[in-house]
C-alpha positions in Angstrom: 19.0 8.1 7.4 15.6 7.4 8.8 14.4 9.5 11.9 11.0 9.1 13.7 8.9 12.3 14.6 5.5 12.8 16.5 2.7 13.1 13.5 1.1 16.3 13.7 -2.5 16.9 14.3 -1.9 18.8 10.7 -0.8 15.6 9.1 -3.7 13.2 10.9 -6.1 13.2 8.2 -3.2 12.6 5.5 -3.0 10.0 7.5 -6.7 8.8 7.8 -7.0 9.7 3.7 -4.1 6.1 3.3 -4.6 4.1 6.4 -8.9 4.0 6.3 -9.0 2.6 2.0 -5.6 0.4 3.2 -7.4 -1.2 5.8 -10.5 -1.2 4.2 -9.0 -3.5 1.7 -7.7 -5.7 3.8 -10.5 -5.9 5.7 -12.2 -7.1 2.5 -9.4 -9.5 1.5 -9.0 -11.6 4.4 -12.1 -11.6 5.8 -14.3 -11.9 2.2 -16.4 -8.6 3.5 -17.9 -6.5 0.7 -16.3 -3.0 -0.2 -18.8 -1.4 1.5 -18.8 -3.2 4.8 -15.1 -3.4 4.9 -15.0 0.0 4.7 -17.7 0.7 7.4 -15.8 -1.5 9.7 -12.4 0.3 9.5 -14.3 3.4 9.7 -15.6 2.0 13.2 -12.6 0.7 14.1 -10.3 3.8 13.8 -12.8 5.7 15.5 -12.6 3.3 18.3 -8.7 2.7 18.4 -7.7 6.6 18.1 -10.7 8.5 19.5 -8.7 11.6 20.1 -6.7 11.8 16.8 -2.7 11.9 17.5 -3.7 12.6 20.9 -5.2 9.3 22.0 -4.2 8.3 25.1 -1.7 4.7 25.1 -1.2 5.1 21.4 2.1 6.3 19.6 1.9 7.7 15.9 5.1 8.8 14.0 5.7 10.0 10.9 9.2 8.6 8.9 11.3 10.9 7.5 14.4 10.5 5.2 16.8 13.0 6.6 19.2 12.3 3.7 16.4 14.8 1.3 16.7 18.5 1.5 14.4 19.1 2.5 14.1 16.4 4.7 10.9 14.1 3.0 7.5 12.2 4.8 8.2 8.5 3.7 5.6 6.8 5.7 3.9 6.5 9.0 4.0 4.0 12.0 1.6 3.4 14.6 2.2 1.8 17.4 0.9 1.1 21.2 3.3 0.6 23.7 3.4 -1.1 27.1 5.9 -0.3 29.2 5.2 -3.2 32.0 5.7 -5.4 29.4 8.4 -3.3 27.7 6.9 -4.5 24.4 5.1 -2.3 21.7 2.7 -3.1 19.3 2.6 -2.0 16.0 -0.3 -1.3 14.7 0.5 0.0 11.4 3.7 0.5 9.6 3.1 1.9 6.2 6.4 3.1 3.5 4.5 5.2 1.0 4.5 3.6 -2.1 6.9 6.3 -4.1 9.5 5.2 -1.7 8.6 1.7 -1.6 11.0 -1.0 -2.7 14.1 1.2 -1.9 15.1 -0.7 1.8 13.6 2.1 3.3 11.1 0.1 5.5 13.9 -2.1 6.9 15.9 1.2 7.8 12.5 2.5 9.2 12.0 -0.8 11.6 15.6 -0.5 12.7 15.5 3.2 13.6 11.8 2.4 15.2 13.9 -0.6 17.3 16.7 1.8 18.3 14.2 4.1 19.5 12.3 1.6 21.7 15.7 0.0 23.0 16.7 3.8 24.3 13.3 3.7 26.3 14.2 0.3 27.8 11.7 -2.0 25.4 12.7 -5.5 24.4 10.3 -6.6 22.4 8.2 -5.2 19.4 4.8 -7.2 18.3 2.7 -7.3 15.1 0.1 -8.8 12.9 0.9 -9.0 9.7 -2.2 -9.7 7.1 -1.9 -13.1 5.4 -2.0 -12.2 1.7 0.7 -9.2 2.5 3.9 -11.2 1.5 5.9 -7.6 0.9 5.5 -7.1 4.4 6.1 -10.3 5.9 9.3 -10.5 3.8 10.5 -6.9 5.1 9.4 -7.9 8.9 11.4 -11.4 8.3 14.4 -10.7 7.2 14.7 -8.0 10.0 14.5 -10.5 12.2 10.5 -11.0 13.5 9.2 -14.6 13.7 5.8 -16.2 13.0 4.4 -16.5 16.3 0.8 -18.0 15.5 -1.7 -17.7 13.1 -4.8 -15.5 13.2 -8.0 -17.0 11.7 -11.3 -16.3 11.1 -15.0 -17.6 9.9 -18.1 -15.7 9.2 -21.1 -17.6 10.8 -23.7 -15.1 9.8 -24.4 -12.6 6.8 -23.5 -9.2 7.8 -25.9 -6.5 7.5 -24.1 -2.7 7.0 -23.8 -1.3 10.5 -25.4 2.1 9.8 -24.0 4.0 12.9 -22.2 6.8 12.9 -18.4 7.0 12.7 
């Protein structure tokens, strides 16, 4: 069984050591930015998004845990922002690490993350999911989310490597 816990502020840069090289490479896969400035920009980006760490105002991270280990075992992460006036959440990250991967853990993961938001009173959950990430899409699919548009994107201008700090 999958249960969802608060991340610690112990576990944050465990966090920051997958998500920042993750999104880093997507960055650079979808939107055909060098290494270098893909990695600036999610640098930037989580700085921006999560300013405080776990303690970020508006935004939810949780650690997944299989509770059927002894002792119970850190299976991945989820971030997510949610808005109750909408009773929707946004995910902004769901992430299975990979020694767990391929075992239907993620689609146990979304379904404990659902039953969690349905006890608050949500109805809807939101994502974007990158367009070369067909693992993913198949996981959020077949537990049940739809294609609801497609993002796109086109550089009109070479970009220099934003220099500022982090």
């Amino acid at each position: 069984m999958i249960s969802l816990r608060p991340m610690r502020e112990s576990e944050y840069s465990a966090y920051l050591a997958y998500f920042i090289p993750e999104y880093a490479a997507e960055i650079s896969s979808n939107y055909g930015l060098s290494d270098l400035h893909s990695l600036a920009q999610a640098k930037r980006e989580i700085a921006a998004d999560l300013p405080e760490g776990v303690n970020t105002n508006r935004q939810v991270l949780l650690c997944l845990i299989d509770q059927s280990e002894r002792p119970e075992m850190l299976i991945g992460y989820l971030w997510y922002k949610p808005d109750p006036a909408m009773r929707s959440a946004f995910i902004s990250d769901f992430h299975i690490l990979a020694a767990h991967q391929g075992k239907g853990l993620g689609k146990q993961a979304l379904e404990a993350f659902e039953s969690h938001l349905k006890g608050k009173g949500f109805e809807q959950i939101k994502l974007r999911v990158a367009a070369d990430n067909a693992r993913a899409r198949h996981v959020y699919e077949v537990t049940g989310f739809r294609v609801t548009g497609v993002n796109m994107s086109k550089a009109i201008a070479s970009t220099e490597l934003d220099t500022r700090p982090v």
